[in-house]
mmCIF file of C-alpha atoms (C1' of nucleotides) in Angstrom:
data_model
loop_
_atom_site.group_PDB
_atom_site.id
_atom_site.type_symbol
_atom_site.label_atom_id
_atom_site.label_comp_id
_atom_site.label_asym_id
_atom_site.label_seq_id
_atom_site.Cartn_x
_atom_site.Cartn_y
_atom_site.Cartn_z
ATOM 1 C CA UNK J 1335 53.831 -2.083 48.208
ATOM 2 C CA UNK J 1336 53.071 -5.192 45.857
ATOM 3 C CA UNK J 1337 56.153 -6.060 43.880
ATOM 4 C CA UNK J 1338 54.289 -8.736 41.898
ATOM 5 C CA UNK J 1339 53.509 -8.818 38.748
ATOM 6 C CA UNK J 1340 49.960 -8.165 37.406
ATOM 7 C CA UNK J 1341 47.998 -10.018 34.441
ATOM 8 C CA UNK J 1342 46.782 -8.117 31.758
ATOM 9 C CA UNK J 1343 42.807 -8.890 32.986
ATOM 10 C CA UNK J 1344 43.959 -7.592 36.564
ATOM 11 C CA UNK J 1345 45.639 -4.584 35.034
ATOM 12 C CA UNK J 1346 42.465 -3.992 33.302
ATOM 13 C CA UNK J 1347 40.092 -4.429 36.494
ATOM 14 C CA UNK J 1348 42.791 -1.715 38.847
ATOM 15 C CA UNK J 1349 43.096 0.680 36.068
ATOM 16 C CA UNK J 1350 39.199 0.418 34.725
ATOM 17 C CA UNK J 1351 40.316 0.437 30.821
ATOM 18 C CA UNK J 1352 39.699 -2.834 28.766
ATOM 19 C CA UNK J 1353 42.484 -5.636 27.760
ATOM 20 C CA UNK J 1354 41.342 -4.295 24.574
ATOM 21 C CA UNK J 1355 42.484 -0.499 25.158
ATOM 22 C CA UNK J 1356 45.997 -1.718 26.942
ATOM 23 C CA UNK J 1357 47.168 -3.711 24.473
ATOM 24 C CA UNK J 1358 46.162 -0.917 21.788
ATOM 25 C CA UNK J 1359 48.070 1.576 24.137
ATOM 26 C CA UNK J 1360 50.236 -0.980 24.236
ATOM 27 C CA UNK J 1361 50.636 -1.078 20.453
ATOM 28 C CA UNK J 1362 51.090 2.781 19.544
ATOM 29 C CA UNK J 1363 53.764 3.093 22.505
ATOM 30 C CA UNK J 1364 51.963 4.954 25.225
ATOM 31 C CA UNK J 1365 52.626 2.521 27.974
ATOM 32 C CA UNK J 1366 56.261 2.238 29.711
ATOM 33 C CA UNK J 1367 57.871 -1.411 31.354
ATOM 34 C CA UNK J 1368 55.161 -4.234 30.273
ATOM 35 C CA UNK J 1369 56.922 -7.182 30.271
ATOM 36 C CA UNK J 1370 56.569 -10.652 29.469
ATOM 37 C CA UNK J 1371 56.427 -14.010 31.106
ATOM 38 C CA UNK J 1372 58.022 -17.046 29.905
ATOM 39 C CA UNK J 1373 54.539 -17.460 27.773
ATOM 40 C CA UNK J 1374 54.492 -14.411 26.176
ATOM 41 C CA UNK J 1375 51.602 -13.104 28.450
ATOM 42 C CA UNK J 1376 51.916 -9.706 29.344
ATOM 43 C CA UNK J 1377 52.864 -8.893 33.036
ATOM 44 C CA UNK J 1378 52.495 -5.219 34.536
ATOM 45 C CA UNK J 1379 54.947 -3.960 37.388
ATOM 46 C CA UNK J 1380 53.525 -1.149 39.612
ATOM 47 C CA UNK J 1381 55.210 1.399 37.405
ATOM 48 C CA UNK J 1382 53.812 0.183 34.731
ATOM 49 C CA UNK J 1383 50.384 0.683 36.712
ATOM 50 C CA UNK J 1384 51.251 4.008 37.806
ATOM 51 C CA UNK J 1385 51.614 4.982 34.311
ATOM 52 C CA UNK J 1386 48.715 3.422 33.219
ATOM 53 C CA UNK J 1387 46.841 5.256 35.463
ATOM 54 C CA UNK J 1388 48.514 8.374 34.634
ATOM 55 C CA UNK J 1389 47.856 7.757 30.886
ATOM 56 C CA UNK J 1390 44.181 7.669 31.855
ATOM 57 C CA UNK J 1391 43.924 10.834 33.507
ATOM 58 C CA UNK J 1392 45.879 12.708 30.636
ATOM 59 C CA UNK J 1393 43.110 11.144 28.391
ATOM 60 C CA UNK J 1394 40.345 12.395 30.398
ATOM 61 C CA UNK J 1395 41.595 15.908 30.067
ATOM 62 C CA UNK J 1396 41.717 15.637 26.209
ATOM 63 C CA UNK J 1397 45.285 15.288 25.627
ATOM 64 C CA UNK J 1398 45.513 12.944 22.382
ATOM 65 C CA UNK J 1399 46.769 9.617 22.771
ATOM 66 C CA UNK J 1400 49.611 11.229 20.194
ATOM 67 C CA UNK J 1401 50.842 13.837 22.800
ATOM 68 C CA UNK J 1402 51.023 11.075 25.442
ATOM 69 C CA UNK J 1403 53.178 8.837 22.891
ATOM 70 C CA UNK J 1404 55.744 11.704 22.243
ATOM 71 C CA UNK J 1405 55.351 12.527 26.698
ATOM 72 C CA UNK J 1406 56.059 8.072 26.875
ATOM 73 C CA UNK J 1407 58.855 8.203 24.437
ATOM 74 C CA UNK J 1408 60.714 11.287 26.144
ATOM 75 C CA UNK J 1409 60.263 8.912 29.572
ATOM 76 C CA UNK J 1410 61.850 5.996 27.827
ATOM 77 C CA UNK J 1411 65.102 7.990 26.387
ATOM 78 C CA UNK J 1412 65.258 8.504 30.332
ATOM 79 C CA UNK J 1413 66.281 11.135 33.329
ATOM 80 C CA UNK J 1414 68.026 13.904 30.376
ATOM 81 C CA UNK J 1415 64.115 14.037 29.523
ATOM 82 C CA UNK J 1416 62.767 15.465 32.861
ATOM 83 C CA UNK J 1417 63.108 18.921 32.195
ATOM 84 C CA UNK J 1418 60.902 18.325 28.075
ATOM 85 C CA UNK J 1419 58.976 16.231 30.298
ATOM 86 C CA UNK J 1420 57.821 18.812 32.999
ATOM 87 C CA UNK J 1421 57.477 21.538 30.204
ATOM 88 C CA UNK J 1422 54.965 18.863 28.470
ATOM 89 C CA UNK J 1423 53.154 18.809 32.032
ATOM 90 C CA UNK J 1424 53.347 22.488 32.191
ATOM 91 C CA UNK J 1425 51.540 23.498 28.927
ATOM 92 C CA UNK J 1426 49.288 20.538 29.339
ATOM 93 C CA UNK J 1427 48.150 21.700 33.132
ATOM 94 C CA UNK J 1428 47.577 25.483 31.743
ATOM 95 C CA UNK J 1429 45.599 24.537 28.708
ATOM 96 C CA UNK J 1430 43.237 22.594 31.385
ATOM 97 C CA UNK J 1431 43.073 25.108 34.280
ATOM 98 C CA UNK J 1432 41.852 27.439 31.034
ATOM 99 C CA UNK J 1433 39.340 24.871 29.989
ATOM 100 C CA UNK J 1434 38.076 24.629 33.235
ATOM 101 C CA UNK J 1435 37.463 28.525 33.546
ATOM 102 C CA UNK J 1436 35.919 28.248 29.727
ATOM 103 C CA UNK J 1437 33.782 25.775 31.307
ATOM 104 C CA UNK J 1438 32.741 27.733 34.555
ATOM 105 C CA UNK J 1439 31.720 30.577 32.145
ATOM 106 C CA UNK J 1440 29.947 28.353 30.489
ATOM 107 C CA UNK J 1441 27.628 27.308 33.554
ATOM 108 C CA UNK J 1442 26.878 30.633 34.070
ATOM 109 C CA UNK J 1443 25.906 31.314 30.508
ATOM 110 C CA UNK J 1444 23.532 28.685 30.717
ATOM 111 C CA UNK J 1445 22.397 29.863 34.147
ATOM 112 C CA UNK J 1446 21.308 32.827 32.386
ATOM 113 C CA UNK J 1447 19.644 30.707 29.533
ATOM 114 C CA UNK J 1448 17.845 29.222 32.235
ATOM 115 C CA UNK J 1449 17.051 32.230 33.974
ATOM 116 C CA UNK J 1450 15.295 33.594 30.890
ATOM 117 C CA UNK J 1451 13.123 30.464 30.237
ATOM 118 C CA UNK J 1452 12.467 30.911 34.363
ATOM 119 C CA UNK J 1453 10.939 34.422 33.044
ATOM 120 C CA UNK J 1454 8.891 32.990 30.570
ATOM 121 C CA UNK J 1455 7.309 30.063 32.967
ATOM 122 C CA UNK J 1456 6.588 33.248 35.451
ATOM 123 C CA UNK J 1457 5.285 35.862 33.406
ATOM 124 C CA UNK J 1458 3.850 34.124 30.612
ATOM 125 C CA UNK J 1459 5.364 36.297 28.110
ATOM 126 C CA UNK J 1460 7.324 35.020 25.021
ATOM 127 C CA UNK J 1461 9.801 37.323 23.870
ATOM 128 C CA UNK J 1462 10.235 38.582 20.543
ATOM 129 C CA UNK J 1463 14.165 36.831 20.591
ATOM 130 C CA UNK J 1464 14.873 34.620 22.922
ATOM 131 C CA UNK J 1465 16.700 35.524 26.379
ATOM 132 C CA UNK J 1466 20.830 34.844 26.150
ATOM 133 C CA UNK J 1467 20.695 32.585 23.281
ATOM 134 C CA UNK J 1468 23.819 34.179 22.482
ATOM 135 C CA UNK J 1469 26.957 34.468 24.570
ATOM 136 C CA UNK J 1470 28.727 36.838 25.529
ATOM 137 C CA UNK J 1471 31.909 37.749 22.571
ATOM 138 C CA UNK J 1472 33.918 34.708 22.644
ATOM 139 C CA UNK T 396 19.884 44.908 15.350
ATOM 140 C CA UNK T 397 21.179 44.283 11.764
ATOM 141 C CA UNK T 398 17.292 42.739 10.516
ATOM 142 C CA UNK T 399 19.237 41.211 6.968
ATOM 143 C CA UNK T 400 19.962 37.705 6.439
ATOM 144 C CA UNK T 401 23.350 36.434 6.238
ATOM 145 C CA UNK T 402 24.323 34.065 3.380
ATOM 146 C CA UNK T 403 26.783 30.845 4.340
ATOM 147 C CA UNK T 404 29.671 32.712 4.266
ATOM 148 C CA UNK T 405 28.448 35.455 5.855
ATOM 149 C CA UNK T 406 27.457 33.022 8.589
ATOM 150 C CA UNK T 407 30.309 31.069 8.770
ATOM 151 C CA UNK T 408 32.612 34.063 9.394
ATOM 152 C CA UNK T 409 30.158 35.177 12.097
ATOM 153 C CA UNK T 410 29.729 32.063 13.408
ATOM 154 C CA UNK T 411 33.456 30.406 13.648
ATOM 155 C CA UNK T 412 32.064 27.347 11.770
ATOM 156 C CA UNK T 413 32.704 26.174 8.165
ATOM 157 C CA UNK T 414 30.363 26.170 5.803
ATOM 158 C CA UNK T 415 29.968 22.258 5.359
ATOM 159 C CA UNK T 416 29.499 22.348 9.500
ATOM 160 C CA UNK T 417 26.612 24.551 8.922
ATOM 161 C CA UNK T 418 24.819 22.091 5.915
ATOM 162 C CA UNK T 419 25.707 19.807 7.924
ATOM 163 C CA UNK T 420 24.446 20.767 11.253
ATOM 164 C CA UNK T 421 21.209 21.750 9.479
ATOM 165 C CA UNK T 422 20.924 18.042 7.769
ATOM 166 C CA UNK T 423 20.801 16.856 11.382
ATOM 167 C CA UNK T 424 17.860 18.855 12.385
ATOM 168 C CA UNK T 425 20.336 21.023 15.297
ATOM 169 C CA UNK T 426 19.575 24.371 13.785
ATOM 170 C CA UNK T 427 16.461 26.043 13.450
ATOM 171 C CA UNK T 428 14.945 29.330 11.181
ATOM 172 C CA UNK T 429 17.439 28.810 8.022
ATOM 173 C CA UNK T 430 15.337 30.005 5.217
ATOM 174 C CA UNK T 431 16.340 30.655 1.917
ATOM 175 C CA UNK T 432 16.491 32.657 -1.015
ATOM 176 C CA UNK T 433 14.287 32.414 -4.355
ATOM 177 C CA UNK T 434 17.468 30.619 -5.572
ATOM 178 C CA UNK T 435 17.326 28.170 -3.349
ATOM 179 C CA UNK T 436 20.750 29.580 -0.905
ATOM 180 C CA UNK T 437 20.353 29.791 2.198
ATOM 181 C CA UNK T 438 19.790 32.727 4.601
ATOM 182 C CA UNK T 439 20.844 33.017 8.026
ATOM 183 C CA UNK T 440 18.387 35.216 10.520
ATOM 184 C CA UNK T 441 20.032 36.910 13.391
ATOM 185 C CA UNK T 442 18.130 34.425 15.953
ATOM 186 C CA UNK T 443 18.998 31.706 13.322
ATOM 187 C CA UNK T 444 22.904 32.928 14.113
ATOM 188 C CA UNK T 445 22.315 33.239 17.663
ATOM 189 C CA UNK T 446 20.862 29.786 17.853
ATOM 190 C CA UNK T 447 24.202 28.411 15.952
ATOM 191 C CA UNK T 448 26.127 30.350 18.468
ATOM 192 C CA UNK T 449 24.438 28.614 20.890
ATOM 193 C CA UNK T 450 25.241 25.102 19.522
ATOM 194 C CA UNK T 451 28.067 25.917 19.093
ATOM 195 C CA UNK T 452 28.991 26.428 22.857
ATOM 196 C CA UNK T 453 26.718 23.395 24.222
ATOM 197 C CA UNK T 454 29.227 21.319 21.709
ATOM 198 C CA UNK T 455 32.578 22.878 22.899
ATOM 199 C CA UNK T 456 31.152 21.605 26.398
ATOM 200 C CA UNK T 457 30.885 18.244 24.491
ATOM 201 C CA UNK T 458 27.051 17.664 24.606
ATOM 202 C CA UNK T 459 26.514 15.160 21.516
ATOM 203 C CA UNK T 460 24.890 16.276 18.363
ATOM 204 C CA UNK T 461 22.038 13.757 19.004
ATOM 205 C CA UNK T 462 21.500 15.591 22.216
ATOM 206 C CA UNK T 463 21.564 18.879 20.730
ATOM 207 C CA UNK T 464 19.080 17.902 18.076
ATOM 208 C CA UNK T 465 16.858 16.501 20.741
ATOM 209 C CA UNK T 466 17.181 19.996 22.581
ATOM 210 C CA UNK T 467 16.278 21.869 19.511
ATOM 211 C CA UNK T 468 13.508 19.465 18.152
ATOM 212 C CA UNK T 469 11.971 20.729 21.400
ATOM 213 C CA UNK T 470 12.683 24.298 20.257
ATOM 214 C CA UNK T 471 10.780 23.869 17.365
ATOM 215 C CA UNK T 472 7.862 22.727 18.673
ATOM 216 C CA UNK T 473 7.202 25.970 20.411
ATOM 217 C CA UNK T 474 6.947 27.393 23.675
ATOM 218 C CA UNK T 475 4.937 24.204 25.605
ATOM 219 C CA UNK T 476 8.325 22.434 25.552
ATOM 220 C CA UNK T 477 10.272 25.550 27.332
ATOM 221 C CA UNK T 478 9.888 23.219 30.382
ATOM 222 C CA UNK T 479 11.959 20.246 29.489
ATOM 223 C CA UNK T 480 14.010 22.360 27.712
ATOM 224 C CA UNK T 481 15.077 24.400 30.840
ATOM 225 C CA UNK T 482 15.489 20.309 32.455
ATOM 226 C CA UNK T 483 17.833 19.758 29.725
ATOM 227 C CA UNK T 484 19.803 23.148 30.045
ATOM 228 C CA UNK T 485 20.063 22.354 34.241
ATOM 229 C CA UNK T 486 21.097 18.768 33.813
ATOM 230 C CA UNK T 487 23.964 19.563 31.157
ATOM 231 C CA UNK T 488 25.047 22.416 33.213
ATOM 232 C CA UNK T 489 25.545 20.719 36.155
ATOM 233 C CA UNK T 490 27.717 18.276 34.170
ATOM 234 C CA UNK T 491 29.564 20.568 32.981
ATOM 235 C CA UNK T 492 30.039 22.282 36.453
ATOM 236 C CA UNK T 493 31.363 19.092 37.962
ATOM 237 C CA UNK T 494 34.173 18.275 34.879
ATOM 238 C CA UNK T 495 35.131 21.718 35.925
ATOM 239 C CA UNK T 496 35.284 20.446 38.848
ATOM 240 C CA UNK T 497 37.307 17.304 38.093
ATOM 241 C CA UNK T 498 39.493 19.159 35.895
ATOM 242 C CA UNK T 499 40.651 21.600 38.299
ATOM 243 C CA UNK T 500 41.863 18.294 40.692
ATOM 244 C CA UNK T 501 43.833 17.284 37.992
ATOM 245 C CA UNK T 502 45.064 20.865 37.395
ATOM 246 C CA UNK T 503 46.389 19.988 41.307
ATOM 247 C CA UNK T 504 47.769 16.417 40.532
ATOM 248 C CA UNK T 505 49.501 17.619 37.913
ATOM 249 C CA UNK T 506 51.383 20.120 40.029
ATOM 250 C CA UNK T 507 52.167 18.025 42.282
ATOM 251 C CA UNK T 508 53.729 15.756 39.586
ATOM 252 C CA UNK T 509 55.629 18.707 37.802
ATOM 253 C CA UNK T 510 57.249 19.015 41.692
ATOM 254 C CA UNK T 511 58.043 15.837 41.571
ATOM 255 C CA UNK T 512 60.253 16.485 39.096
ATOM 256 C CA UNK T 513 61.103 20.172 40.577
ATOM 257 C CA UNK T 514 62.669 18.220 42.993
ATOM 258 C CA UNK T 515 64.542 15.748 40.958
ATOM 259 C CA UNK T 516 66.097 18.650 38.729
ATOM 260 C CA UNK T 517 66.655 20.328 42.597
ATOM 261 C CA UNK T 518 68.564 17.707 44.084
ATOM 262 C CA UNK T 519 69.480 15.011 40.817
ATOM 263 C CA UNK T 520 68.305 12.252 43.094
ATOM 264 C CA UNK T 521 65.916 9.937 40.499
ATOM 265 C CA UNK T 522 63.428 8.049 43.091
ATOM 266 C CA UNK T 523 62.801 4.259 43.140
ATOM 267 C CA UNK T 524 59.249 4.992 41.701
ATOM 268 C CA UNK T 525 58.540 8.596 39.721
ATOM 269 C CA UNK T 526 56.982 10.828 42.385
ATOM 270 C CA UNK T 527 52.899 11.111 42.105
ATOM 271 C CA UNK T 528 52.651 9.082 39.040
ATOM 272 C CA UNK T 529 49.679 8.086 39.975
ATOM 273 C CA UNK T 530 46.582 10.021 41.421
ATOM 274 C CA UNK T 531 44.968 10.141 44.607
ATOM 275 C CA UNK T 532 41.808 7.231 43.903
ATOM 276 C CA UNK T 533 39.460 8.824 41.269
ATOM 277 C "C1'" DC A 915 43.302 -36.818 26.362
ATOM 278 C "C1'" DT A 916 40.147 -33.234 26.335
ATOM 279 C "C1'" DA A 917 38.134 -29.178 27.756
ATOM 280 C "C1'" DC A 918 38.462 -24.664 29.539
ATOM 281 C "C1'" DG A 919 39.841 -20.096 30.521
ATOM 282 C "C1'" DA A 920 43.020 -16.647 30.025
ATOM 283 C "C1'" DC A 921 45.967 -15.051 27.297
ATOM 284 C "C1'" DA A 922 48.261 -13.996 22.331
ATOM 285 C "C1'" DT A 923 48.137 -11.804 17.347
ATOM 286 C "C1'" DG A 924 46.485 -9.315 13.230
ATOM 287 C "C1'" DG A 925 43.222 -7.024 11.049
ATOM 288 C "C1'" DA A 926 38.626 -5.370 10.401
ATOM 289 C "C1'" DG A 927 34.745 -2.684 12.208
ATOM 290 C "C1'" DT A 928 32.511 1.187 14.870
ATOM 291 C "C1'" DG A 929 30.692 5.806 16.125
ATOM 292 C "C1'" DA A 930 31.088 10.611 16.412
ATOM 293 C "C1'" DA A 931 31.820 14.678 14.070
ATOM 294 C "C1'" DC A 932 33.143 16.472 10.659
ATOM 295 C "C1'" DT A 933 35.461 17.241 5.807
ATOM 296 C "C1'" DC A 934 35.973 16.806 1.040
ATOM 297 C "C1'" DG A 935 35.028 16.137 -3.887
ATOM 298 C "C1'" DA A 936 32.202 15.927 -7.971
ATOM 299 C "C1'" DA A 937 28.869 17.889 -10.558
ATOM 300 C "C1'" DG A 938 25.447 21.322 -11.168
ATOM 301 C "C1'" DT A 939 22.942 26.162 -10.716
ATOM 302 C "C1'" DC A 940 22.787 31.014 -10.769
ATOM 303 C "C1'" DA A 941 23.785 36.094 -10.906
ATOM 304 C "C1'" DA A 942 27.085 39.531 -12.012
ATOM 305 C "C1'" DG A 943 30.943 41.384 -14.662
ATOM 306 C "C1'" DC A 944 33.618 41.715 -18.947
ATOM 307 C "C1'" DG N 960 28.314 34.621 -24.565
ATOM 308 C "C1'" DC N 961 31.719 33.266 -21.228
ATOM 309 C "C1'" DT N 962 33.904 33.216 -16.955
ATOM 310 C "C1'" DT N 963 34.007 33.573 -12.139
ATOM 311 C "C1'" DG N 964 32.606 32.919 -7.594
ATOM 312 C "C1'" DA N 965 29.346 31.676 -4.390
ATOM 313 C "C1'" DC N 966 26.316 28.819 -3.718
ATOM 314 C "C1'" DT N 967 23.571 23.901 -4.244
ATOM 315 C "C1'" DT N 968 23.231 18.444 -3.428
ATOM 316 C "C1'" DC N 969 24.834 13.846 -2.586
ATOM 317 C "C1'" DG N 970 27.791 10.595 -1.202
ATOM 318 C "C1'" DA N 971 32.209 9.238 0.028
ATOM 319 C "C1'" DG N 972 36.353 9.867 2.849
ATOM 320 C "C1'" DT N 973 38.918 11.124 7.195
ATOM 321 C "C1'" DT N 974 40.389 11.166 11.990
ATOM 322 C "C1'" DC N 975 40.391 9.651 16.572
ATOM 323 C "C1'" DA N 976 40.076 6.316 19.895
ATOM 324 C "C1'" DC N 977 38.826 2.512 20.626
ATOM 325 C "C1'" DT N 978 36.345 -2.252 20.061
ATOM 326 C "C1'" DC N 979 35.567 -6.589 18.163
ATOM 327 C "C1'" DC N 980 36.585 -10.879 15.892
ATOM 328 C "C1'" DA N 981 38.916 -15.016 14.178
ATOM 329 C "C1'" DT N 982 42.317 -17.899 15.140
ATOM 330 C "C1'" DG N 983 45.924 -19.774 17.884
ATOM 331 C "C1'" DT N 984 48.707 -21.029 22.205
ATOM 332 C "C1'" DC N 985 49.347 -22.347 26.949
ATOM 333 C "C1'" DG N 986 48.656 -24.303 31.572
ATOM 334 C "C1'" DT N 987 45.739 -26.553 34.653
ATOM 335 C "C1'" DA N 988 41.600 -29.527 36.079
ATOM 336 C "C1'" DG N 989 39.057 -33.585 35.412
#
DNA sequence: CTACGACATGGAGTGAACTCGAAGTCAAGC
DNA sequence: GCTTGACTTCGAGTTCACTCCATGTCGTAG
């Protein structure tokens, strides 16, 4: 919708990371089209936004700032990219769906945790090793 | 079962962790029940191994080491604390359920990115602005 | 003209969680 | 007796991802 340009300190407020954090993304190549004004102050088209925001979800599911350098550079060489691109997207969005069924297992290992120390409040009785301290293998 | 102690190595096989994780872990105060031998090594119990197991899960789920020490400085001072500790085990869980959670929506975004692309390979028509670059708000 | 706020750069500092290296001890095998 | 390997301690070093700081520029308001 908005074709203007945004300042660094709006780009920050819409995309919740610091000045601080896009200029260092900035630095080590992970953002795409920041351009300049006639001042040298930094001016973000909604693309660049869109990958900005992008760049911050890839984050929160753990992918290194490294990955998302190579995943930028493969978008700058351009279109030829799209099919390295999606493969990148591919392995990323399997290695997450996993983590979130490592973490669902998880919750229910610690439901059992809890469960135990719910037998100990109840009965009174401490027993000789405590109850699912250890997980199931792996 | 097996009542004999494990040395370091022993218990870093069993364990996953290297041995400098394990001195180290134990400097911090997160394990609990390492004795050790008239020589001064150290030797690993089997709850002392299922408590490291233990750790070692509530850190792949990213709880801190500070909370983890806090969790088992409760352990050691006996069964009074089994309370808070159950608190602690509920209120990390539920975290832990919810970035399942908010992984699994960005398991979804993510498709719907890599179709974005499906459909540029489909029909080689590049859109103005890369299809679902950004995600629905938070 | 001066002050101010928002920006710029380069480089140093931070915190978390390890990870490594140096130097020493100890028991077992040759 | 000497070597080897597994351990010990202590402190320093590493990696990642920021985060902060000093210093400087620019455009507008008073």
């Amino acid at each position: 919708m908005s074709a203007d340009l945004k300042t660094i300190g709006e780009a920050a407020d819409v995309t919740g990371v610091t000045e601080d954090t896009l200029r260092f993304y900035e630095k080590i190549g992970v953002l795409l089209e920041v351009e300049r004004n006639e001042s040298g102050h930094r001016r973000y088209s909604d693309r660049a936004l869109a990958w900005i925001a992008l760049v911050v979800r890839l984050r929160s599911t753990g992918m290194t700032l490294e990955s998302i350098q190579a995943y930028a550079e493969l978008a700058r060489r351009g279109s030829e990219t799209i099919p390295q691109r999606r493969e990148i997207l591919i392995e990323h969005r399997d290695q997450i769906a996993a983590e979130a069924r490592r973490l669902s297992e998880i919750v229910a290992l610690i439901d059992r945790k809890v469960a135990g120390y719910d037998e100990i409040l109840r009965s009174g009785i401490i027993p000789q090793v405590s109850p699912c301290e250890v997980a199931p293998p792996a």
